[in-house]
């Protein structure tokens, strides 16, 4: 596999991933404010691409803003896929970009089905696919980065790190699914979360994720402390561990702030943003753990000589 | 013999005609009445926060109190009381008049109401702002309709009995209403004084249920005599935290 780096493609992929993270925050805010059905039609909003005064009412602003950002992300993803198709010689990379394009269209469709069907199950599916799509965009950004080729040149097998990183990614995704169920189903009722068994599953999985993050970090540290290994394996492992600590704190704060919420009033700023931040950090943990896991499997790490002089294509 | 047969025929014809003119509900004069009380100190009604929509805030310059727990002198308003069991096949005709729910001052009026299966429920928007009417029915088809224009009306029907159908506005999350959908007309909603009355009830023994959105349900029995009023009172304890 030849070394390959295309600055334009990489920048497009990074931009897409960044916008997608913003979209996840916007989507989280929609759920936190219970604004998902404030605009009852789809794909248009009140029969218009951009209805007048949409920003005047909070829940309409939240839902329509989410749609506008989603439109921008769709354009960015499709543009990245087109650039990849035209310029990236790696078939798998072109397929990855095409998969991201397909995923963003599927995600838009799921959002529409959720609005039109009024079925809350689709809200959970929409949230889960959104997280998976974000992982795809992060992987695409990583795959188009100048260090990707260096990963492929290394022969390190790293069985322990592969195992823990993969288990971590799977556990985080499972945790996200449980969290989505809590947000969309349990929180919609008036009962305390303490009465919902799934809440304890969420706590249990959270502890499992924390343990796996530590084991992953230990395994990553065992790979060495200097050179490219530090940059490409230890850093994401350290980042995940740090984010998990932050996430546990956010989860606790979210429970304290929102458990007393009743569905008969507008969420306060804290009630809206705190659970949204919890979702956003969860997305960051998932994407980082998936990235780490994939990096483990791509190969190993070469000495950073190639980093200094990557093959640059700037057509 | 001929005279007897003629008399019998005319009597039967007259009885049938009277029966058709006055169905069972119309000739039943019984009633069930009572009050719904709250055990313990009355909770303070929480003021609604409507800053999310300037129109709603402007429509309520002096603020507006929530309607979930409306308790005056120990009596609970907005409790839906209905005959749950004992009616048998008594199902008077569905009224042609619609049940009207208004969206006014960014609140639903009334907050709790009853409707018959198949009866038209007319929802109005008296506010100069956007509302959406989102039914969370489980037994009937759900709907979510935008009502962006003041004066707008939509008509909906529920196809199956359900206690209770929640209706909400996703634009203004504080707006919620409940509709008790029944296949008979024997229901009532408590007023500010906690009293209710169910009229035109046929004589019989019934199970009566009281439903409150936060406090749950209570069940009682009522024996209604022809032209009599049976008294049934309910008492709710504070909901568990």
XYZ file of C-alpha atoms in Angstrom:
556
model
C 0.000 0.000 0.000
C 1.628 3.269 -1.060
C 1.979 6.181 1.271
C -0.652 8.703 0.510
C -1.602 12.073 1.826
C -3.898 14.560 0.176
C -4.100 17.817 2.053
C -7.433 18.884 0.573
C -9.069 15.538 1.278
C -7.747 15.441 4.822
C -8.933 18.958 5.537
C -12.357 18.160 4.126
C -12.535 15.026 6.267
C -11.442 16.879 9.411
C -13.984 19.618 8.721
C -16.709 17.006 8.267
C -15.803 15.305 11.533
C -15.785 18.634 13.363
C -19.148 19.629 11.941
C -20.548 16.223 12.828
C -19.469 16.699 16.430
C -21.301 20.025 16.383
C -24.324 18.219 14.948
C -24.247 15.690 17.785
C -24.303 18.555 20.267
C -27.243 20.129 18.412
C -29.058 16.791 18.333
C -28.434 16.262 22.032
C -29.892 19.659 22.760
C -33.015 18.758 20.768
C -33.620 15.800 23.074
C -32.703 17.703 26.224
C -35.239 20.400 25.385
C -37.819 17.902 24.123
C -37.919 19.848 20.861
C -37.721 16.926 18.433
C -41.296 17.239 17.224
C -41.644 21.008 17.449
C -41.413 21.057 13.663
C -43.970 18.447 12.605
C -43.114 18.161 8.913
C -40.051 16.848 7.090
C -37.932 17.357 4.999
C -39.180 20.941 4.995
C -39.848 22.936 8.155
C -43.409 24.260 8.152
C -43.366 23.835 4.375
C -40.244 25.956 3.956
C -36.505 25.373 3.733
C -35.959 28.171 6.224
C -39.220 29.397 7.769
C -39.390 33.068 8.801
C -38.699 33.872 12.447
C -37.677 30.294 13.155
C -35.158 31.591 15.675
C -37.782 33.438 17.771
C -39.098 30.412 19.681
C -36.608 28.297 21.582
C -37.770 24.814 20.631
C -38.300 25.706 16.969
C -34.851 27.307 16.941
C -33.401 24.150 18.502
C -35.019 21.715 16.068
C -34.675 23.782 12.912
C -31.100 24.718 13.860
C -30.370 20.997 14.166
C -31.767 20.493 10.670
C -29.683 23.329 9.225
C -26.475 21.944 10.745
C -27.475 18.487 9.490
C -27.824 19.938 5.997
C -24.339 21.437 6.205
C -22.904 18.133 7.459
C -24.596 16.297 4.605
C -23.038 18.650 2.068
C -19.629 18.372 3.738
C -19.806 14.565 3.808
C -20.884 14.276 0.194
C -18.162 16.732 -0.863
C -15.543 14.730 1.044
C -16.783 11.533 -0.593
C -16.539 13.123 -4.031
C -13.006 14.371 -3.350
C -12.030 10.928 -2.100
C -13.524 9.249 -5.140
C -11.597 11.509 -7.495
C -8.278 11.774 -5.702
C -7.662 8.939 -3.271
C -6.055 5.935 -4.967
C -6.891 3.626 -2.041
C -10.035 1.684 -2.774
C -10.836 1.069 0.912
C -10.536 4.782 1.657
C -12.910 5.627 -1.170
C -15.303 3.014 0.192
C -14.997 4.455 3.670
C -15.889 7.885 2.304
C -18.780 6.377 0.355
C -19.976 4.605 3.511
C -19.937 7.931 5.355
C -21.971 9.488 2.546
C -24.459 6.635 2.707
C -24.615 6.882 6.490
C -25.371 10.596 6.483
C -28.224 10.077 4.030
C -29.544 7.170 6.094
C -29.294 9.309 9.205
C -31.256 12.120 7.568
C -33.905 9.622 6.515
C -34.120 8.209 10.053
C -34.558 11.707 11.410
C -37.410 12.234 8.970
C -39.038 8.923 9.867
C -38.792 9.816 13.548
C -40.604 13.109 12.910
C -43.295 11.703 10.639
C -43.950 8.411 12.433
C -43.914 9.935 15.953
C -42.318 6.642 17.016
C -39.843 7.207 19.844
C -37.949 4.020 18.931
C -36.737 5.801 15.826
C -35.340 8.548 18.034
C -33.115 5.936 19.673
C -32.077 4.477 16.302
C -31.438 8.011 14.996
C -29.226 8.739 17.994
C -27.297 5.475 17.662
C -26.699 5.859 13.919
C -25.597 9.431 14.560
C -22.878 8.204 16.904
C -21.789 5.525 14.440
C -21.693 8.115 11.649
C -19.515 10.377 13.787
C -17.075 7.471 14.252
C -16.980 7.020 10.473
C -16.101 10.673 9.926
C -13.354 10.501 12.564
C -11.954 7.360 10.949
C -12.037 9.060 7.559
C -10.160 12.024 8.978
C -7.614 9.620 10.492
C -7.315 7.551 7.324
C -6.542 10.632 5.259
C -4.025 11.978 7.757
C -0.287 11.980 7.018
C 0.471 9.460 9.786
C -1.829 6.761 8.480
C 0.807 5.234 6.205
C 3.199 4.970 9.109
C 0.699 2.842 10.958
C 0.635 0.412 8.088
C 4.401 0.040 7.945
C 4.717 -1.341 11.428
C 4.474 -5.018 12.248
C 3.624 -4.721 15.919
C 0.726 -7.018 16.831
C -0.118 -5.690 20.324
C -2.573 -8.423 21.337
C -3.310 -6.945 24.766
C -3.902 -3.446 23.493
C -6.056 -4.708 20.628
C -8.174 -6.716 23.008
C -8.702 -3.986 25.568
C -9.202 -1.228 23.013
C -11.771 -3.266 21.099
C -13.621 -4.254 24.238
C -13.561 -0.609 25.293
C -15.077 0.558 21.999
C -17.809 -2.099 22.165
C -18.587 -1.294 25.799
C -18.763 2.439 25.081
C -21.186 1.887 22.203
C -23.327 -0.351 24.430
C -23.247 2.309 27.096
C -24.385 4.894 24.555
C -27.331 2.709 23.559
C -28.373 2.377 27.205
C -27.950 6.111 27.675
C -30.089 6.796 24.609
C -32.841 4.575 25.994
C -32.734 6.403 29.296
C -32.943 9.795 27.608
C -35.748 8.914 25.232
C -37.896 6.476 27.180
C -37.234 6.600 30.889
C -36.717 10.359 31.170
C -39.978 10.971 29.323
C -41.876 9.576 32.299
C -42.309 11.191 35.649
C -40.650 8.480 37.689
C -37.247 8.932 39.226
C -34.428 7.215 37.389
C -33.715 5.400 40.642
C -36.831 3.301 39.976
C -35.667 2.254 36.505
C -33.528 -0.919 36.289
C -31.875 0.338 33.093
C -30.374 3.203 35.112
C -28.350 0.693 37.134
C -27.278 -0.989 33.890
C -25.993 2.431 32.814
C -24.024 2.806 36.031
C -22.662 -0.736 35.804
C -21.590 -0.287 32.202
C -20.040 3.048 33.121
C -17.863 1.334 35.698
C -16.956 -1.351 33.149
C -15.982 1.356 30.650
C -13.832 3.058 33.288
C -12.060 -0.226 34.073
C -11.515 -0.987 30.382
C -10.169 2.510 29.812
C -7.576 2.008 32.533
C -6.598 -1.424 31.178
C -6.319 0.074 27.677
C -4.124 2.870 28.968
C -1.870 0.399 30.777
C -1.594 -1.706 27.633
C -0.836 1.382 25.552
C 1.829 2.494 28.002
C 3.400 -0.930 27.748
C 4.038 -0.240 24.055
C 6.629 2.362 24.900
C 6.768 5.909 26.015
C 8.452 7.710 23.176
C 8.244 8.148 19.440
C 5.221 7.555 17.266
C 3.765 5.058 19.714
C 3.298 7.822 22.220
C 1.570 9.936 19.683
C -0.725 7.430 18.045
C -1.591 5.001 20.820
C -0.834 6.482 24.208
C -2.431 9.810 23.496
C -5.863 8.500 22.529
C -5.676 5.981 25.381
C -4.859 8.783 27.815
C -7.542 10.982 26.267
C -10.199 8.281 26.651
C -9.272 7.725 30.280
C -9.430 11.439 31.010
C -12.712 11.816 29.164
C -14.210 8.885 31.080
C -13.349 10.598 34.369
C -14.999 13.805 33.112
C -17.959 11.793 31.833
C -18.579 10.126 35.194
C -18.701 13.550 36.809
C -21.010 14.856 34.092
C -23.260 11.828 34.425
C -23.587 12.337 38.149
C -24.304 16.046 37.700
C -26.843 15.299 34.959
C -28.679 12.902 37.253
C -28.748 15.413 40.100
C -29.964 18.256 37.888
C -32.455 16.472 35.647
C -33.937 13.670 37.740
C -36.369 16.061 39.387
C -37.464 17.450 36.022
C -41.101 17.023 35.134
C -42.211 17.006 31.516
C -44.590 19.916 32.004
C -42.144 22.785 31.740
C -39.357 24.241 29.622
C -35.903 22.961 30.500
C -33.646 25.540 32.107
C -30.300 26.349 30.519
C -28.504 23.963 32.887
C -31.102 21.218 32.359
C -30.690 21.618 28.616
C -26.935 21.859 28.334
C -25.686 19.489 31.040
C -27.155 16.289 29.548
C -26.145 17.554 26.110
C -22.554 17.864 27.285
C -22.853 14.328 28.688
C -23.890 13.123 25.221
C -21.116 15.084 23.504
C -18.396 13.717 25.787
C -19.854 10.236 25.265
C -19.508 10.719 21.514
C -15.919 11.866 21.950
C -15.134 8.789 24.076
C -16.677 6.483 21.489
C -14.889 8.063 18.545
C -11.545 8.094 20.352
C -11.847 4.485 21.490
C -12.857 3.353 17.983
C -9.949 5.295 16.506
C -7.546 3.711 18.995
C -8.919 0.264 18.293
C -8.609 0.715 14.541
C -5.084 2.063 14.886
C -4.155 -1.094 16.797
C -5.421 -3.269 13.985
C -4.073 -1.259 11.077
C -0.592 -2.401 11.890
C 2.003 -0.964 14.116
C 4.020 2.152 14.328
C 7.062 3.116 12.371
C 9.637 5.462 13.677
C 8.472 8.949 12.902
C 10.894 9.503 10.029
C 8.070 9.387 7.570
C 6.162 11.907 9.605
C 8.719 14.494 8.826
C 8.440 13.933 5.092
C 5.047 12.497 4.299
C 4.055 11.964 0.752
C 1.951 14.984 -0.003
C -0.443 15.214 -2.847
C -1.672 18.708 -3.373
C -3.508 18.556 -6.616
C -110.333 -10.438 19.498
C -109.752 -7.995 16.661
C -110.024 -5.120 19.136
C -107.475 -6.788 21.421
C -105.012 -7.360 18.576
C -105.395 -3.777 17.368
C -104.773 -2.466 20.873
C -101.719 -4.688 21.319
C -100.297 -3.633 17.927
C -100.781 0.071 18.659
C -99.224 -0.286 22.107
C -96.167 -2.045 20.689
C -95.826 0.553 17.928
C -96.082 3.398 20.424
C -93.517 1.808 22.733
C -91.101 1.335 19.860
C -91.550 4.937 18.741
C -90.988 6.279 22.244
C -87.925 4.059 22.607
C -86.484 5.444 19.407
C -87.218 9.038 20.379
C -85.773 8.714 23.863
C -82.746 6.404 23.985
C -81.668 4.969 27.315
C -79.355 7.857 28.153
C -82.110 10.372 27.704
C -84.609 8.657 29.914
C -82.108 7.677 32.596
C -82.263 10.278 35.339
C -79.801 8.929 37.833
C -76.593 10.676 38.752
C -73.267 10.124 40.479
C -71.769 13.054 42.333
C -69.039 13.669 44.839
C -65.807 15.409 45.633
C -62.151 14.536 45.339
C -59.971 15.450 48.299
C -56.259 15.634 48.977
C -54.768 14.237 52.177
C -52.135 16.472 53.637
C -50.894 19.967 52.960
C -51.692 21.424 49.593
C -48.564 21.793 47.459
C -47.742 25.251 46.135
C -48.588 25.736 42.487
C -45.455 26.426 40.509
C -45.354 29.485 38.245
C -44.846 28.605 34.589
C -41.694 29.825 32.842
C -42.667 30.975 29.379
C -39.578 32.949 28.353
C -38.938 30.445 25.548
C -41.567 32.248 23.471
C -41.934 36.039 23.810
C -45.560 35.839 22.668
C -46.448 33.507 25.524
C -44.635 35.654 28.043
C -46.448 38.726 26.779
C -49.792 36.937 26.955
C -49.279 36.284 30.673
C -47.849 39.519 32.089
C -48.773 38.516 35.631
C -47.461 34.998 35.216
C -49.403 31.781 35.118
C -49.522 28.910 37.568
C -49.092 25.292 36.585
C -52.177 23.112 36.293
C -50.824 19.756 37.376
C -51.628 20.142 41.081
C -54.572 22.488 41.497
C -55.722 22.012 45.080
C -57.978 24.447 46.908
C -58.882 23.863 50.555
C -57.952 20.232 50.226
C -60.072 19.675 47.107
C -58.446 18.643 43.824
C -59.354 20.061 40.428
C -58.756 18.409 37.046
C -59.549 14.888 38.217
C -61.256 12.774 35.571
C -64.025 10.622 37.105
C -65.787 7.993 35.050
C -67.782 4.787 35.210
C -65.239 2.087 34.713
C -67.438 -0.970 34.933
C -71.069 -2.058 35.266
C -72.685 -0.446 32.253
C -72.997 -3.603 30.195
C -74.073 -2.780 26.678
C -75.374 0.696 27.464
C -73.817 2.880 24.773
C -75.884 5.953 23.913
C -75.322 7.657 20.589
C -72.176 9.727 20.114
C -72.934 13.462 20.353
C -72.617 15.472 17.190
C -71.297 18.468 19.103
C -67.520 18.565 19.231
C -65.387 18.620 22.343
C -63.513 21.921 22.150
C -59.975 22.435 23.402
C -58.499 25.893 23.061
C -54.890 26.976 23.103
C -55.050 30.326 24.795
C -52.293 32.181 26.597
C -50.063 29.249 25.682
C -52.075 26.903 27.881
C -54.700 24.301 27.044
C -58.260 25.046 28.121
C -59.579 22.811 29.548
C -56.628 20.970 30.980
C -58.581 17.719 31.427
C -61.606 16.769 29.370
C -63.611 13.730 28.295
C -64.644 12.676 24.812
C -66.497 9.799 23.230
C -64.921 7.350 20.833
C -65.674 8.766 17.392
C -66.672 12.183 18.688
C -65.091 15.180 17.012
C -62.441 16.888 19.125
C -61.928 20.402 17.848
C -58.644 22.022 18.762
C -58.325 25.783 18.360
C -55.424 28.187 18.426
C -56.374 31.523 19.963
C -52.745 32.619 20.292
C -50.804 34.727 17.775
C -47.973 32.211 17.875
C -47.162 28.754 16.631
C -48.456 25.725 18.494
C -48.248 22.103 17.532
C -50.775 19.611 18.793
C -49.166 16.272 19.475
C -51.342 13.414 20.652
C -49.575 10.625 22.520
C -52.489 8.200 22.166
C -51.647 4.540 22.527
C -54.936 3.009 21.379
C -55.721 5.479 18.581
C -53.509 6.846 15.848
C -51.172 9.549 17.097
C -51.022 12.905 15.376
C -48.768 15.931 15.421
C -50.193 18.968 13.668
C -48.753 22.455 13.395
C -51.125 25.318 14.152
C -49.174 28.433 13.213
C -52.065 30.838 12.685
C -54.304 32.477 15.239
C -57.888 31.317 14.802
C -56.867 28.038 13.219
C -58.978 24.960 14.042
C -58.371 21.292 13.477
C -60.693 18.370 14.070
C -59.611 14.964 15.268
C -61.282 11.744 16.398
C -60.130 8.950 18.654
C -61.011 5.451 17.575
C -60.669 3.483 20.810
C -61.270 4.033 24.522
C -58.217 5.169 26.441
C -57.580 6.537 29.926
C -55.968 8.988 29.311
C -54.670 10.388 26.033
C -51.978 12.964 26.654
C -51.750 15.900 24.310
C -48.763 18.196 24.300
C -47.213 21.085 22.446
C -43.594 20.387 21.541
C -43.026 24.074 20.860
C -44.010 24.942 24.428
C -43.181 21.940 26.638
C -45.188 23.265 29.579
C -48.416 22.857 27.600
C -50.151 19.564 28.319
C -53.748 18.369 28.309
C -55.420 15.036 28.946
C -58.424 13.555 27.200
C -60.362 10.657 28.670
C -61.707 8.735 25.680
C -64.647 6.470 26.471
C -67.288 4.519 24.620
C -69.990 5.907 26.918
C -70.906 9.384 28.172
C -70.705 8.766 31.907
C -67.748 10.858 32.990
C -66.972 14.194 34.589
C -64.036 16.379 35.563
C -63.645 17.990 38.971
C -63.812 21.754 39.133
C -61.864 24.151 41.320
C -63.916 22.990 44.336
C -63.060 19.341 43.710
C -66.634 18.392 42.894
C -67.874 16.375 39.970
C -71.207 15.201 38.661
C -72.089 12.506 36.163
C -75.655 12.814 34.952
C -78.257 10.756 33.060
C -76.886 7.566 34.547
C -79.108 4.489 34.246
C -80.016 2.727 37.481
C -77.443 0.157 38.452
C -74.340 -0.661 40.420
C -71.094 0.689 39.037
C -67.366 0.802 39.572
C -66.243 4.401 39.406
C -62.649 5.491 38.933
C -60.978 8.830 39.577
C -57.800 9.622 37.634
C -55.292 12.348 38.327
C -52.233 12.942 36.148
C -49.814 13.076 39.067
C -51.587 11.271 41.902
C -52.731 8.191 40.001
C -56.120 6.485 40.285
C -58.667 5.635 42.981
C -61.649 3.348 42.619
C -65.054 3.415 44.303
C -68.506 1.937 43.845
C -71.836 3.640 43.271
C -75.332 2.242 43.364
C -77.617 4.477 41.369
C -81.369 4.263 41.841
C -83.768 5.451 39.151
C -83.968 9.230 39.511
C -81.534 9.059 42.411
C -78.055 10.483 43.001
C -75.327 8.246 44.324
C -72.566 9.902 46.270
C -68.961 8.790 45.757
C -66.018 10.616 47.259
C -62.361 10.017 46.603
C -59.285 10.901 48.584
C -55.741 10.993 47.222
C -52.580 10.799 49.262
C -49.487 12.721 48.141
C -47.657 10.842 45.404
C -44.525 8.986 46.421
C -41.391 10.961 45.515
